[in-house]
């Protein structure tokens, strides 16, 4: 079974959905490690409950981003991780990890890229008044939400929808789509 690492910085609802898909036997992956850059993030507790090892380290405690990523990479190599799945990891990946995992790092973003990259993509879409937004899964490069697109799906923003309504639609879609796409990638379908 392919070994994957999930990188997350916050709540971890996508982390949970991926764990659930493995438990339900619809995603055939071994989640070898959670990498978390925020020592108080709720996702850490979720990993503990699921019995998934976590590597938690604050990048600011390292002399440079390259040092931080080298340390992360040591953990990934010791476990034989083949695919990195970013799920709400609020940090750009640098050349240290990108060179070890070319086209093996993927991200999920809550908009139809290239529209609304960066932070608060759902708020940006509401602000712009668009009627359709969605979710993008893409390969990661050195840019912010710029790598080649693997999959996109849309949702509608309906009359009277609040930010919370749109967030709920986006998250439901993310939780369904991300495990599906990971399964497709690791089984080379
Ligand atoms: C998701 O909306 C994802 O698209 C974005 O960050 C959010 C993470 O949410 N990159 P969660 O931590 O998985 O709940």
mmCIF file of C-alpha atoms and ligand atoms in Angstrom:
data_model
loop_
_atom_site.group_PDB
_atom_site.id
_atom_site.type_symbol
_atom_site.label_atom_id
_atom_site.label_comp_id
_atom_site.label_asym_id
_atom_site.label_seq_id
_atom_site.Cartn_x
_atom_site.Cartn_y
_atom_site.Cartn_z
ATOM 1 C CA UNK A 1 0.000 0.000 0.000
ATOM 2 C CA UNK A 2 1.327 3.473 -0.945
ATOM 3 C CA UNK A 3 2.468 5.556 1.976
ATOM 4 C CA UNK A 4 1.216 9.106 2.156
ATOM 5 C CA UNK A 5 1.849 12.018 4.518
ATOM 6 C CA UNK A 6 -0.789 14.651 5.183
ATOM 7 C CA UNK A 7 0.365 18.209 5.938
ATOM 8 C CA UNK A 8 -2.119 20.383 7.840
ATOM 9 C CA UNK A 9 -2.088 23.535 9.961
ATOM 10 C CA UNK A 10 -5.582 23.853 11.379
ATOM 11 C CA UNK A 11 -8.904 22.142 11.933
ATOM 12 C CA UNK A 12 -8.202 19.025 9.922
ATOM 13 C CA UNK A 13 -11.645 18.246 8.529
ATOM 14 C CA UNK A 14 -10.029 17.123 5.265
ATOM 15 C CA UNK A 15 -7.504 15.093 7.265
ATOM 16 C CA UNK A 16 -10.446 13.406 8.996
ATOM 17 C CA UNK A 17 -12.235 12.721 5.697
ATOM 18 C CA UNK A 18 -9.100 11.059 4.282
ATOM 19 C CA UNK A 19 -8.676 8.950 7.445
ATOM 20 C CA UNK A 20 -12.355 7.943 7.224
ATOM 21 C CA UNK A 21 -11.974 6.927 3.570
ATOM 22 C CA UNK A 22 -9.064 4.642 4.525
ATOM 23 C CA UNK A 23 -11.099 3.136 7.377
ATOM 24 C CA UNK A 24 -14.028 2.624 4.991
ATOM 25 C CA UNK A 25 -11.677 0.820 2.610
ATOM 26 C CA UNK A 26 -12.440 3.168 -0.300
ATOM 27 C CA UNK A 27 -8.978 4.747 -0.159
ATOM 28 C CA UNK A 28 -6.188 2.207 -0.309
ATOM 29 C CA UNK A 29 -3.368 4.165 1.258
ATOM 30 C CA UNK A 30 -1.271 3.993 4.377
ATOM 31 C CA UNK A 31 -1.366 7.362 6.165
ATOM 32 C CA UNK A 32 2.144 7.176 7.577
ATOM 33 C CA UNK A 33 2.401 10.652 9.101
ATOM 34 C CA UNK A 34 0.700 13.946 9.857
ATOM 35 C CA UNK A 35 3.053 16.905 9.457
ATOM 36 C CA UNK A 36 1.793 19.950 11.354
ATOM 37 C CA UNK A 37 3.515 23.345 11.602
ATOM 38 C CA UNK A 38 1.216 24.718 14.340
ATOM 39 C CA UNK A 39 1.786 23.155 17.776
ATOM 40 C CA UNK A 40 -1.773 23.928 18.957
ATOM 41 C CA UNK A 41 -3.699 22.914 15.836
ATOM 42 C CA UNK A 42 -6.834 20.793 16.440
ATOM 43 C CA UNK A 43 -5.722 18.393 13.683
ATOM 44 C CA UNK A 44 -3.052 16.997 16.066
ATOM 45 C CA UNK A 45 -5.718 15.641 18.431
ATOM 46 C CA UNK A 46 -7.535 14.118 15.453
ATOM 47 C CA UNK A 47 -4.365 12.262 14.440
ATOM 48 C CA UNK A 48 -3.880 11.034 17.991
ATOM 49 C CA UNK A 49 -7.426 9.663 18.086
ATOM 50 C CA UNK A 50 -6.900 7.909 14.766
ATOM 51 C CA UNK A 51 -3.576 6.456 15.905
ATOM 52 C CA UNK A 52 -1.615 8.271 13.203
ATOM 53 C CA UNK A 53 1.873 9.494 14.141
ATOM 54 C CA UNK A 54 2.360 13.244 14.014
ATOM 55 C CA UNK A 55 5.471 15.291 13.395
ATOM 56 C CA UNK A 56 4.777 18.716 14.898
ATOM 57 C CA UNK A 57 7.392 21.427 14.535
ATOM 58 C CA UNK A 58 7.289 25.169 14.267
ATOM 59 C CA UNK A 59 9.324 26.394 11.254
ATOM 60 C CA UNK A 60 10.335 29.530 13.121
ATOM 61 C CA UNK A 61 12.423 27.410 15.469
ATOM 62 C CA UNK A 62 14.740 26.499 12.577
ATOM 63 C CA UNK A 63 17.493 28.742 11.193
ATOM 64 C CA UNK A 64 15.895 28.617 7.717
ATOM 65 C CA UNK A 65 12.995 27.173 5.718
ATOM 66 C CA UNK A 66 15.480 24.774 4.096
ATOM 67 C CA UNK A 67 16.521 23.461 7.528
ATOM 68 C CA UNK A 68 12.892 22.983 8.536
ATOM 69 C CA UNK A 69 12.048 21.158 5.306
ATOM 70 C CA UNK A 70 15.177 18.984 5.558
ATOM 71 C CA UNK A 71 14.078 17.867 9.000
ATOM 72 C CA UNK A 72 10.562 17.143 7.693
ATOM 73 C CA UNK A 73 12.097 15.267 4.782
ATOM 74 C CA UNK A 74 14.143 13.067 7.143
ATOM 75 C CA UNK A 75 10.877 11.929 8.757
ATOM 76 C CA UNK A 76 9.272 11.316 5.352
ATOM 77 C CA UNK A 77 12.254 9.309 4.102
ATOM 78 C CA UNK A 78 12.502 7.207 7.252
ATOM 79 C CA UNK A 79 8.859 6.181 6.750
ATOM 80 C CA UNK A 80 9.084 5.715 2.969
ATOM 81 C CA UNK A 81 6.457 8.351 2.154
ATOM 82 C CA UNK A 82 5.695 8.518 -1.588
ATOM 83 C CA UNK A 83 2.989 11.189 -1.823
ATOM 84 C CA UNK A 84 2.469 14.413 0.149
ATOM 85 C CA UNK A 85 -1.117 15.583 0.563
ATOM 86 C CA UNK A 86 -1.560 19.192 1.681
ATOM 87 C CA UNK A 87 -4.854 19.667 3.517
ATOM 88 C CA UNK A 88 -5.091 23.172 4.899
ATOM 89 C CA UNK A 89 -1.316 23.555 5.236
ATOM 90 C CA UNK A 90 -0.891 27.317 5.380
ATOM 91 C CA UNK A 91 2.649 27.528 4.077
ATOM 92 C CA UNK A 92 4.390 27.498 0.700
ATOM 93 C CA UNK A 93 6.488 24.417 -0.050
ATOM 94 C CA UNK A 94 10.109 25.309 -0.787
ATOM 95 C CA UNK A 95 12.680 23.872 -3.190
ATOM 96 C CA UNK A 96 14.017 21.426 -0.563
ATOM 97 C CA UNK A 97 10.839 19.327 -0.530
ATOM 98 C CA UNK A 98 9.794 20.092 -4.113
ATOM 99 C CA UNK A 99 13.041 18.632 -5.448
ATOM 100 C CA UNK A 100 12.610 15.395 -3.469
ATOM 101 C CA UNK A 101 8.907 15.042 -4.404
ATOM 102 C CA UNK A 102 8.513 16.346 -7.988
ATOM 103 C CA UNK A 103 4.817 16.001 -8.974
ATOM 104 C CA UNK A 104 4.261 14.099 -5.756
ATOM 105 C CA UNK A 105 2.824 16.942 -3.694
ATOM 106 C CA UNK A 106 -0.841 17.836 -4.107
ATOM 107 C CA UNK A 107 -3.051 20.521 -2.584
ATOM 108 C CA UNK A 108 -6.763 21.253 -2.233
ATOM 109 C CA UNK A 109 -8.012 24.810 -2.588
ATOM 110 C CA UNK A 110 -11.543 26.119 -1.978
ATOM 111 C CA UNK A 111 -12.098 27.922 -5.295
ATOM 112 C CA UNK A 112 -12.026 27.233 -9.010
ATOM 113 C CA UNK A 113 -8.390 28.204 -9.616
ATOM 114 C CA UNK A 114 -6.961 30.358 -11.105
ATOM 115 C CA UNK A 115 -9.786 32.412 -9.561
ATOM 116 C CA UNK A 116 -9.342 33.437 -5.936
ATOM 117 C CA UNK A 117 -5.932 32.005 -4.970
ATOM 118 C CA UNK A 118 -4.471 32.593 -1.504
ATOM 119 C CA UNK A 119 -6.211 33.125 1.782
ATOM 120 C CA UNK A 120 -9.984 33.356 2.339
ATOM 121 C CA UNK A 121 -10.886 32.070 -1.121
ATOM 122 C CA UNK A 122 -14.521 31.524 -0.135
ATOM 123 C CA UNK A 123 -14.817 35.073 1.235
ATOM 124 C CA UNK A 124 -13.153 36.406 -1.932
ATOM 125 C CA UNK A 125 -15.723 34.584 -4.096
ATOM 126 C CA UNK A 126 -18.638 35.940 -2.008
ATOM 127 C CA UNK A 127 -17.187 39.440 -2.200
ATOM 128 C CA UNK A 128 -16.859 39.204 -5.991
ATOM 129 C CA UNK A 129 -20.513 38.158 -6.251
ATOM 130 C CA UNK A 130 -19.873 35.063 -8.378
ATOM 131 C CA UNK A 131 -22.702 32.546 -8.707
ATOM 132 C CA UNK A 132 -20.437 29.548 -9.175
ATOM 133 C CA UNK A 133 -17.329 28.608 -7.219
ATOM 134 C CA UNK A 134 -15.870 25.274 -6.167
ATOM 135 C CA UNK A 135 -12.886 23.167 -5.275
ATOM 136 C CA UNK A 136 -9.573 22.591 -7.062
ATOM 137 C CA UNK A 137 -7.051 19.824 -6.477
ATOM 138 C CA UNK A 138 -3.682 20.579 -8.065
ATOM 139 C CA UNK A 139 -0.021 19.637 -8.087
ATOM 140 C CA UNK A 140 2.100 21.930 -5.963
ATOM 141 C CA UNK A 141 4.856 24.098 -7.370
ATOM 142 C CA UNK A 142 6.742 27.000 -5.808
ATOM 143 C CA UNK A 143 3.855 29.438 -6.377
ATOM 144 C CA UNK A 144 0.760 30.149 -4.307
ATOM 145 C CA UNK A 145 -2.002 27.821 -5.608
ATOM 146 C CA UNK A 146 -0.468 27.813 -9.090
ATOM 147 C CA UNK A 147 0.484 24.230 -10.015
ATOM 148 C CA UNK A 148 -1.143 22.098 -12.760
ATOM 149 C CA UNK A 149 -4.806 21.319 -12.062
ATOM 150 C CA UNK A 150 -5.761 17.691 -11.469
ATOM 151 C CA UNK A 151 -9.489 18.025 -10.729
ATOM 152 C CA UNK A 152 -12.128 20.700 -10.222
ATOM 153 C CA UNK A 153 -15.751 20.601 -9.174
ATOM 154 C CA UNK A 154 -18.230 23.428 -8.861
ATOM 155 C CA UNK A 155 -20.958 24.433 -6.433
ATOM 156 C CA UNK A 156 -23.484 27.221 -6.871
ATOM 157 C CA UNK A 157 -23.816 30.259 -4.629
ATOM 158 C CA UNK A 158 -27.565 30.664 -4.374
ATOM 159 C CA UNK A 159 -29.670 33.693 -3.552
ATOM 160 C CA UNK A 160 -29.561 34.260 0.212
ATOM 161 C CA UNK A 161 -26.577 31.930 0.862
ATOM 162 C CA UNK A 162 -24.477 33.109 3.815
ATOM 163 C CA UNK A 163 -20.721 32.618 4.081
ATOM 164 C CA UNK A 164 -21.418 29.678 6.409
ATOM 165 C CA UNK A 165 -23.747 28.103 3.826
ATOM 166 C CA UNK A 166 -21.132 28.341 1.084
ATOM 167 C CA UNK A 167 -18.394 27.043 3.392
ATOM 168 C CA UNK A 168 -20.570 24.038 4.231
ATOM 169 C CA UNK A 169 -21.110 23.248 0.521
ATOM 170 C CA UNK A 170 -17.398 23.629 -0.246
ATOM 171 C CA UNK A 171 -16.283 21.478 2.664
ATOM 172 C CA UNK A 172 -18.774 18.714 1.868
ATOM 173 C CA UNK A 173 -17.454 18.667 -1.699
ATOM 174 C CA UNK A 174 -13.811 18.667 -0.526
ATOM 175 C CA UNK A 175 -14.387 15.737 1.807
ATOM 176 C CA UNK A 176 -15.861 13.676 -1.015
ATOM 177 C CA UNK A 177 -13.465 14.720 -3.766
ATOM 178 C CA UNK A 178 -10.044 14.618 -2.060
ATOM 179 C CA UNK A 179 -10.090 10.907 -1.074
ATOM 180 C CA UNK A 180 -11.368 10.031 -4.591
ATOM 181 C CA UNK A 181 -8.557 11.904 -6.308
ATOM 182 C CA UNK A 182 -5.881 10.493 -3.970
ATOM 183 C CA UNK A 183 -7.151 6.975 -4.701
ATOM 184 C CA UNK A 184 -6.997 7.682 -8.444
ATOM 185 C CA UNK A 185 -3.431 9.020 -8.190
ATOM 186 C CA UNK A 186 -2.018 6.203 -6.095
ATOM 187 C CA UNK A 187 -3.646 3.486 -8.130
ATOM 188 C CA UNK A 188 -2.487 5.232 -11.357
ATOM 189 C CA UNK A 189 -6.034 5.281 -12.781
HETATM 190 C C1 LIG B 1 -9.864 23.717 3.183
HETATM 191 O O1 LIG B 1 -10.948 24.524 2.786
HETATM 192 C C2 LIG B 1 -8.850 23.600 2.087
HETATM 193 O O2 LIG B 1 -9.389 23.724 0.816
HETATM 194 C C3 LIG B 1 -7.943 24.782 2.359
HETATM 195 O O3 LIG B 1 -7.891 24.874 3.761
HETATM 196 C C4 LIG B 1 -9.077 24.348 4.329
HETATM 197 C C5 LIG B 1 -8.662 23.354 5.362
HETATM 198 O O4 LIG B 1 -9.735 22.928 6.152
HETATM 199 N N1 LIG B 1 -6.653 24.591 1.734
HETATM 200 P P1 LIG B 1 -9.556 21.705 7.145
HETATM 201 O O5 LIG B 1 -8.415 22.042 8.092
HETATM 202 O O6 LIG B 1 -9.275 20.479 6.335
HETATM 203 O O7 LIG B 1 -10.861 21.618 7.890
#
